[in-house]
Structure formats: C-alpha cells, structure tokens
Coordinates of C-alpha atoms and ligand atoms in Angstrom, one line a residue:
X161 CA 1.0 22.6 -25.0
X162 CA 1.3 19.3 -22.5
X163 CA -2.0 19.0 -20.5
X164 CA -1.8 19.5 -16.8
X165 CA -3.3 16.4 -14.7
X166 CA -6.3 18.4 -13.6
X167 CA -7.1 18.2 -17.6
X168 CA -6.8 14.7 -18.0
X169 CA -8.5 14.1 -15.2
X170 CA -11.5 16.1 -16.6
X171 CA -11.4 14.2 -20.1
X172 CA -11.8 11.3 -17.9
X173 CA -14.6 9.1 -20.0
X174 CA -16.1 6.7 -17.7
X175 CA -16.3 3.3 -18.8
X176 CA -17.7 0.8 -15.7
X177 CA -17.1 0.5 -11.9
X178 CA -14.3 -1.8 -11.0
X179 CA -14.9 -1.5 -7.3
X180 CA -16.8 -0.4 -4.4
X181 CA -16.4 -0.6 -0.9
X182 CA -19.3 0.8 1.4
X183 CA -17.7 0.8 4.5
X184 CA -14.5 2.6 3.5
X185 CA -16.1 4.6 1.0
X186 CA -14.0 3.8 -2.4
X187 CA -15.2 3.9 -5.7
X188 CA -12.8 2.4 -8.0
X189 CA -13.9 3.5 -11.9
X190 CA -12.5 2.5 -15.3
X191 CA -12.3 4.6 -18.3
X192 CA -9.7 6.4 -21.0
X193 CA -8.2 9.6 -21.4
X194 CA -7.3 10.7 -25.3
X195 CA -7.7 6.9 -26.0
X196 CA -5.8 5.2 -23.7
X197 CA -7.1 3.3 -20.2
X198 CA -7.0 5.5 -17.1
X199 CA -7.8 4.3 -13.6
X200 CA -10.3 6.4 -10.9
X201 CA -9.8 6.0 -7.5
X202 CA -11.8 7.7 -5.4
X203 CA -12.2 7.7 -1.4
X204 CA -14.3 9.7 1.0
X205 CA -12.1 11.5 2.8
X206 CA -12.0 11.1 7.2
X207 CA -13.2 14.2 9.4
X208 CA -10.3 16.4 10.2
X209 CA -11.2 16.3 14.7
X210 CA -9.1 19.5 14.7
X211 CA -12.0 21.3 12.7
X212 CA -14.7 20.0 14.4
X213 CA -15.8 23.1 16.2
X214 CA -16.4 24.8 12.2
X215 CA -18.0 21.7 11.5
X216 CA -21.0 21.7 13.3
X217 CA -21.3 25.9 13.0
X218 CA -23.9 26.7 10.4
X219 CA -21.1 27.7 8.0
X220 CA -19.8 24.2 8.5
X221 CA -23.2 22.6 8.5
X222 CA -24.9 25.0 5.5
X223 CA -27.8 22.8 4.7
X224 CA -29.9 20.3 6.6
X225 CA -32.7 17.7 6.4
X226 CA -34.4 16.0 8.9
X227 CA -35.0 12.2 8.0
X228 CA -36.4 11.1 11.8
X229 CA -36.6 12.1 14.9
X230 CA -37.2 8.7 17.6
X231 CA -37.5 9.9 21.4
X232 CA -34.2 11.9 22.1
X233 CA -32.5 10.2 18.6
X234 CA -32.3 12.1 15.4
X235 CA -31.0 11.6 12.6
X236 CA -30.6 14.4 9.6
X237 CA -28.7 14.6 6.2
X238 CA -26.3 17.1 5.4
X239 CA -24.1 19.0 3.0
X240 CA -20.5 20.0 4.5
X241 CA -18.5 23.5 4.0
X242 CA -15.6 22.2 1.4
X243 CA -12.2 23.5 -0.2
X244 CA -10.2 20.8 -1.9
X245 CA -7.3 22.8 -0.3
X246 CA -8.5 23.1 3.1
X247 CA -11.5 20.5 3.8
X248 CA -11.9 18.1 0.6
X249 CA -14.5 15.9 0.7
X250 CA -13.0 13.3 -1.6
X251 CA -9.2 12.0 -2.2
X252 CA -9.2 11.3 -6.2
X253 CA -6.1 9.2 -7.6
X254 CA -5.7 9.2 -11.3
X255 CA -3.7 6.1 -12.8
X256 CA -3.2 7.0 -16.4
X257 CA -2.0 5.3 -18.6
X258 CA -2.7 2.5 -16.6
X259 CA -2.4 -1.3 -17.3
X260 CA -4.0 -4.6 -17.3
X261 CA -2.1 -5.1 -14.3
X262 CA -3.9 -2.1 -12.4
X263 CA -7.1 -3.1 -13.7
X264 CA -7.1 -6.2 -12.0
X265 CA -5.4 -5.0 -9.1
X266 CA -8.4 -2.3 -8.6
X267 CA -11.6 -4.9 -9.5
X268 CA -13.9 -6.5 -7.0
X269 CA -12.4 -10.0 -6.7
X270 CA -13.1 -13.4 -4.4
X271 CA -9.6 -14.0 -2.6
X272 CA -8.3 -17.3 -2.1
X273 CA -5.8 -18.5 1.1
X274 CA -2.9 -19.5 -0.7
X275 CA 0.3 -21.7 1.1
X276 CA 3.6 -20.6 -0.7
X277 CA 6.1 -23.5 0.2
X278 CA 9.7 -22.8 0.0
X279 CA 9.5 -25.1 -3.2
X280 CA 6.7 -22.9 -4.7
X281 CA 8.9 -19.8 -4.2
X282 CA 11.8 -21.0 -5.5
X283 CA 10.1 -22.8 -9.0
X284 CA 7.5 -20.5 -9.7
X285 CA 6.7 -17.4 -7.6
X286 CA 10.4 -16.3 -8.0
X287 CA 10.3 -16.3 -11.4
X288 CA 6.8 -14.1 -11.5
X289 CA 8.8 -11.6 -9.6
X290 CA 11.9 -11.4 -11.8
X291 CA 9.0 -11.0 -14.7
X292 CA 7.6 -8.1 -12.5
X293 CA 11.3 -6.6 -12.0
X294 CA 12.0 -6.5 -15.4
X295 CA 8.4 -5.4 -16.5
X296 CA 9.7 -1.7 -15.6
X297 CA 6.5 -0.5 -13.3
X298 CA 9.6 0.2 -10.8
X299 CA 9.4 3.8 -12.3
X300 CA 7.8 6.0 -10.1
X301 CA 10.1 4.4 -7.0
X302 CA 13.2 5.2 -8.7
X303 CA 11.6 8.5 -9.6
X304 CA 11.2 8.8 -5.8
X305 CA 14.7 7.7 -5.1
X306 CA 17.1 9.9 -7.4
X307 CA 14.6 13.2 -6.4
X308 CA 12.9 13.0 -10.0
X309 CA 9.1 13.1 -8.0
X310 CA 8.0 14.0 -4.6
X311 CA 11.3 15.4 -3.1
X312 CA 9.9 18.2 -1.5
X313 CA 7.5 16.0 0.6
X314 CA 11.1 13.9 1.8
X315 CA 10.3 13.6 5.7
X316 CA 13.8 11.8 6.4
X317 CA 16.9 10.6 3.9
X318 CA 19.9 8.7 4.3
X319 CA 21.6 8.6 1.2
X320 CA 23.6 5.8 1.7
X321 CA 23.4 3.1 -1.5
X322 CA 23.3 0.0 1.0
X323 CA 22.0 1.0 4.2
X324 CA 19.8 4.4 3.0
X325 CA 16.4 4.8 2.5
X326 CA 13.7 7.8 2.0
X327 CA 11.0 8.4 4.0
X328 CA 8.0 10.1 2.6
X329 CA 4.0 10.1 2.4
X330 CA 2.2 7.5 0.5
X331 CA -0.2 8.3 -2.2
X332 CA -3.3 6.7 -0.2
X333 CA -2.5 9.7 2.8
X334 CA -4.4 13.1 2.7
X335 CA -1.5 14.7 3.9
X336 CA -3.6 16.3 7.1
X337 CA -5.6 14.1 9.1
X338 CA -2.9 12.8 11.6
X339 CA -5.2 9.5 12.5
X340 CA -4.8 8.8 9.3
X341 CA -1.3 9.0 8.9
X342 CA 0.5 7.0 5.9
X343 CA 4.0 7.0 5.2
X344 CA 6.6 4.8 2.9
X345 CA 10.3 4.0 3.6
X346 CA 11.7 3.3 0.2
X347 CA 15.1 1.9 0.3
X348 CA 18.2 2.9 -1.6
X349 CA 19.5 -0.7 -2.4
X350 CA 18.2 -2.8 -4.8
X351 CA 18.8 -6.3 -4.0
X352 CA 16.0 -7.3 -2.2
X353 CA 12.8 -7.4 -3.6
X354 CA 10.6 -9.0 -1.1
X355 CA 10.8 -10.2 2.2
X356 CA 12.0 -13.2 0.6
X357 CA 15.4 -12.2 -0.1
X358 CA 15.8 -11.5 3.4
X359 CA 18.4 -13.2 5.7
X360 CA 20.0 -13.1 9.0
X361 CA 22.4 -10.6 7.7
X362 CA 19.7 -7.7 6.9
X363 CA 19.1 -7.6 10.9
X364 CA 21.1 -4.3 11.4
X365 CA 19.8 -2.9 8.4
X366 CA 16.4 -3.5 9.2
X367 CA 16.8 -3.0 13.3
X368 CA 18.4 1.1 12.5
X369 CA 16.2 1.3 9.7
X370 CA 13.1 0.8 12.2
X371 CA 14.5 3.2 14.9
X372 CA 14.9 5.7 12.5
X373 CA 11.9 5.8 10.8
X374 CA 9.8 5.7 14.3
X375 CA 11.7 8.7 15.6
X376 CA 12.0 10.7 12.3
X377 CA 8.2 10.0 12.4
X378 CA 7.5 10.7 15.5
X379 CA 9.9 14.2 15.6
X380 CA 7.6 15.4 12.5
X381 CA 4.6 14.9 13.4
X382 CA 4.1 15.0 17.2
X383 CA 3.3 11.0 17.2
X384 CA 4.4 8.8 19.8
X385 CA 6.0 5.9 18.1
X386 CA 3.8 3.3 19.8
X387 CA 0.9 5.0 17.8
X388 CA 2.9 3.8 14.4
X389 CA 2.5 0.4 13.2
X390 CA 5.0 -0.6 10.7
X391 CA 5.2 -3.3 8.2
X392 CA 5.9 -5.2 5.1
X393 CA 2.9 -6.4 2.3
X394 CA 3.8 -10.2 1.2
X395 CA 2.9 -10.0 -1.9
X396 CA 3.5 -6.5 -2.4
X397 CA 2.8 -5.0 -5.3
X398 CA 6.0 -3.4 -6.2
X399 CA 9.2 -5.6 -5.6
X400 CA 11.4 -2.8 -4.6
X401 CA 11.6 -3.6 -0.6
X402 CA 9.7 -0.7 1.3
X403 CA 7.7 -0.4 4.4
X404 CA 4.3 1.0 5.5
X405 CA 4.1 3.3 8.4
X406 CA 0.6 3.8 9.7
X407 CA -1.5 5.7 12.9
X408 CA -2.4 2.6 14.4
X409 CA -5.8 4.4 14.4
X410 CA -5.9 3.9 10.7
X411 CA -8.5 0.9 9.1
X412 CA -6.7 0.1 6.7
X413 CA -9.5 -2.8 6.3
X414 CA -7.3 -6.1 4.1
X415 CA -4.3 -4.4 3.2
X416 CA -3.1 -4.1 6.7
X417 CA -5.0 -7.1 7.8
X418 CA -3.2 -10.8 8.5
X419 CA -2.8 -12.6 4.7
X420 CA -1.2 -9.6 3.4
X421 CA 0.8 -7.5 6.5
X422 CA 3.3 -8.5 8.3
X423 CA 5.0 -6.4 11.5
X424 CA 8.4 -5.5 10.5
X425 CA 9.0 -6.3 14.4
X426 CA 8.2 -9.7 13.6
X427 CA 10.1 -10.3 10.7
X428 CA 13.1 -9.0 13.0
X429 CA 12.3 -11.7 15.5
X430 CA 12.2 -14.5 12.8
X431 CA 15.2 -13.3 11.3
X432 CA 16.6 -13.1 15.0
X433 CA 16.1 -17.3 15.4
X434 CA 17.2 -17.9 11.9
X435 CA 20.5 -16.2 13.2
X436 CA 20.6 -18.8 16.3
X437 CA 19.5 -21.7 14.5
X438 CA 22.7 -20.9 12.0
X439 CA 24.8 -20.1 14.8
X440 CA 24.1 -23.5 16.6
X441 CA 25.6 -25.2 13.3
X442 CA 23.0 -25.1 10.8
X443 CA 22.7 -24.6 7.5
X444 CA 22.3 -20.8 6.3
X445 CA 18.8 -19.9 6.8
X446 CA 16.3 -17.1 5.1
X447 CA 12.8 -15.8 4.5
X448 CA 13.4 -18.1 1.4
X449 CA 12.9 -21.5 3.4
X450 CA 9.8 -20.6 5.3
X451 CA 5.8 -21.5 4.4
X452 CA 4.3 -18.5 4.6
X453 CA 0.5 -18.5 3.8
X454 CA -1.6 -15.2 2.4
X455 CA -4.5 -14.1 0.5
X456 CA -4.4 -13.5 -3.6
X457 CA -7.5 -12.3 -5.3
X458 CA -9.1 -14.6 -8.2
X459 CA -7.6 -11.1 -10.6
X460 CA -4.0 -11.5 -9.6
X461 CA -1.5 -13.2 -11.9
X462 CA -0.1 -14.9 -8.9
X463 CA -3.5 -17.1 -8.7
X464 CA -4.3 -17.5 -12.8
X465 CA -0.8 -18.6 -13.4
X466 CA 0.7 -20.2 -10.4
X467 CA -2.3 -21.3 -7.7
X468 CA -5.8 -21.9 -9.5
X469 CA -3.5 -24.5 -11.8
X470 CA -1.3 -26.0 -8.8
X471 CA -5.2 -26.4 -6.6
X472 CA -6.2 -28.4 -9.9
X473 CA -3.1 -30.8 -10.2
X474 CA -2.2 -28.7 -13.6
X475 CA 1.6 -27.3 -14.2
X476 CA 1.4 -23.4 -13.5
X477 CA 2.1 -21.6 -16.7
X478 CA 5.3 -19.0 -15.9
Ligands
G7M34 O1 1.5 -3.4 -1.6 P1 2.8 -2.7 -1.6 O2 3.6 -3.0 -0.3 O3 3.6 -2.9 -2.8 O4 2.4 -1.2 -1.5 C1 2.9 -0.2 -2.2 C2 2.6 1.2 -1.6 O5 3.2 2.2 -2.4 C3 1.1 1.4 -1.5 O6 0.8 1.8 -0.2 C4 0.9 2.6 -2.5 O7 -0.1 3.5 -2.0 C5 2.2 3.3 -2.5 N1 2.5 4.0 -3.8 C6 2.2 3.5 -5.0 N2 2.6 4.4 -5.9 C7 2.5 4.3 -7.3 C8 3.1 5.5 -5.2 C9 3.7 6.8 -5.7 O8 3.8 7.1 -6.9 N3 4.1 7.6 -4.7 C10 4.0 7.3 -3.3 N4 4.4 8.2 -2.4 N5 3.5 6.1 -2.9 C11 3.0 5.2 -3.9

C-alpha cells in the first residue's frame, strides 16, 4: 500500500540543519525518507487576532511560569491550547524527494549584489533559464494548471490559453490568518518565463490581470485591495511567469524585500515608457534591455556559474 505524506513525514531521518531564522522562526532541516533526500521546513506559525479572547482564557493559556516580575513589567513562559486543524502551532513543508537544487535553495548562505546587464542576460543568464525550463521542476505548476493538484483551493480562473491565469493560495500561507495572507496567480501561457520576456505588448495582459486578481481577492476574503501588495521575484525560482499577492501586513523579511521583489505596478509603468519610447520611433524595447541589479546567495547556480567567475575576470561555465 502507497504511504500517505503524514507517513513519510514521520520516517523523516534528520540529517543536519540547513537553516535558521530567529526572527521569523524557520527551521530549515535536511534528511531522507526510505533513502532518498527530503527537505523540512518548518515555521512558527502567527497568532490568529480573531482567537485572542481563548487565548489568554486559562484553557488557552494551560500552563504558566513566571521568569520576572520588574515594577508593573512581567514577563512569563507559556504553553498554548493547540489543534493542528484549528490552532497549529507550527506550519511543516515536506520536500521529498527533493534535490540539490532545493538544498541550496533552503541553506544559510552570504548573498552577493549582483548587476545583470542586458549582455549578461542575453549570453549567460538566458541560457541558465532555458537549462531550468527543460530541467522539468515545472511539475507541480502544470499540476496546478490542468487541475491535477490543488483545484479545490482555485480562488479565481480564467481559462483562457493566452490571457488566463489561476488564482490560488501559496504553499508558505496557513490558510487562516488573514494578515498573513499569501496567494499565487499562475498563468495559463507559457511563453514567458521571467519578467524578462516581457514587452510593451504584455501591458493589457498584465493591466486586467492585476484588476482581476485585486478584486477576486478582495471579493473572497473581505480585503481592501490597497491592503494587497502584488509582485514579481527576479530571479524567481520557477520560470513559469506568476505573481505573489500578499497582506501588506505580511514580513515577508528578503523575499519581498528590494533585490528580489518587484511591484507588478511598477513593471507596468516601465513597460508603459518602453511603449512611448517605441512610439516616438525607437527601436522595439523590453525587460530584456534593462540593467536590473538583485541579490543571489553564495548557494545559487546563478552565482557559482555565472557571477563569482565573471567578479574574478574568469568565463562563466554554462
Ligand atoms: O520565487 P518564486 O517567484 O519562483 O516563488 C514561487 C512561489 O511558488 C513561492 O512563493 C512558493 O511558496 C510557491 N510554491 C512553490 N511550490 C512548489 C508550490 C506548490 O506546489 N503549490 C503552491 N500553491 N505554491 C507553491
């Protein structure tokens, strides 16, 4: 009989910690499962303010200890009342089988400022992503997109091959606290696989594709749109082009953070001048031509391969 994912997750053999982060209170772990290499991501998981009421009731509250008491300032520890339905304490995400890729992408790295030049993109960062493409970790996107995984969580569809796209919850949301409210909008085509391929011709695409996703947001889940921030990751990991839509509430901490987000308004407005600057006579203009500058960790392929050789005078090896 096929094992269900709670079993694997509890054959789960730790190995070493990848990752910690105090202040958002992740624990990324390595290990393997039946042999092969399994990723553990676990986060704390926010307070839920529409429980706070049972939260501080003794039920909510069961046990307590007193560390100090200063003047009128206290401070205790605590254990809380949990249900992993209800009020989890901890959001788990098993990757498994996962990859060398993941591995990196989950270890404590130093990140580096990195200037991607048109002429970067085109000889050497283009290529990585057509290797990436064509490495087939697309799977669980196109699982989303022909209703294979996670069709019943579908907040809004169009089902249009050029101009469609699904709406849905991320992975990294808890699916109940509203403050931290995470959502992707996967789209339907498949020509563009970063913000690079974009042009002045993907305006109208892009410009209904916002409205939508604001108001279909903002219908489900009793948000006001300026609550939602929504943007694109340069580098993503996953070259299928998506969005993030997140409670502007939401710390994301670096992967909503300048080097890696970018406002989908924004990329609207530059692709808004690229459209004048081609009007006026110019030469057809595109995300392609621009400089744009980010972070990549020491881990990523995209600093081994292309960047650590180019900042040492070396030819990058893809
Ligand atoms: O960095 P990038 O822009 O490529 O972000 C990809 C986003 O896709 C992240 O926010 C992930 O949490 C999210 N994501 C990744 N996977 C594997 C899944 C998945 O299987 N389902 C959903 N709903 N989101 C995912």
């Amino acid at each position: 009989m096929a094992s269900t994912p709670e079993d694997d997750l509890r054959a789960f053999q730790f190995e070493r910690v990848l990752n910690q982060d105090t202040g958002r209170k992740t624990l990324n772990l390595l290990g393997s499962i039946n042999g092969q290499p399994a990723i553990i991501t676990a986060e704390k998981t926010a307070f839920n303010a529409d429980r706070a009421p049972a939260l501080v009731s003794p039920e909510g509250l069961p046990s307590l200890h007193l560390l100090q008491k200063n003047d009128i300032y206290h401070w205790f520890m605590g254990t809380l009342q949990q249900s992993a339905d209800a009020a989890a304490a901890v959001k788990v995400n098993l990757i498994y089988p996962c990859t060398d890729v993941h591995i990196k992408k989950y270890s404590a790295q130093k990140p580096h400022m990195v200037v991607e030049t048109p002429e970067v993109y085109a000889r050497y960062v283009s290529r990585y992503i057509a290797e990436k493409v064509a490495g087939g970790r697309l799977n669980w996107v196109y699982n989303i997109l022909e209703h294979r995984s996670e069709s019943e969580k579908i907040v809004y569809e169009d089902e249009d091959k050029l101009t469609g796209f699904i709406l849905l919850p991320d992975l990294k949301w808890d699916l109940v606290t509203m403050t931290s409210l995470y959502l992707s909008v996967i789209v339907h085509r498949t020509d563009i696989r970063s913000i690079r391929d974009l042009n002045a011709s993907h305006l109208a695409f892009l410009r209904s594709m916002r409205d939508r996703v604001l108001s279909a947001t903002s219908d489900r889940y009793a948000i006001a749109s300026d609550e939602l921030k929504v943007y694109v990751h340069y580098q993503p990991s996953y070259y299928h082009f998506h969005l993030h839509v997140v409670h502007v509430a939401h710390d994301m901490g670096s992967s909503a953070a300048v080097g890696k987000a970018i406002l989908l308004d924004e990329v609207i407005q530059t692709l808004e001048v690229m459209q004048r600057v081609q009007a006026a006579g110019g030469t057809e203009i595109g995300y392609k031509d621009l400089e744009i500058t980010y972070l990549v960790g020491e881990e990523h392929d995209l600093w081994r391969r292309v960047f650590e050789p180019l900042k040492q005078g070396l030819e990058p090896t893809i």
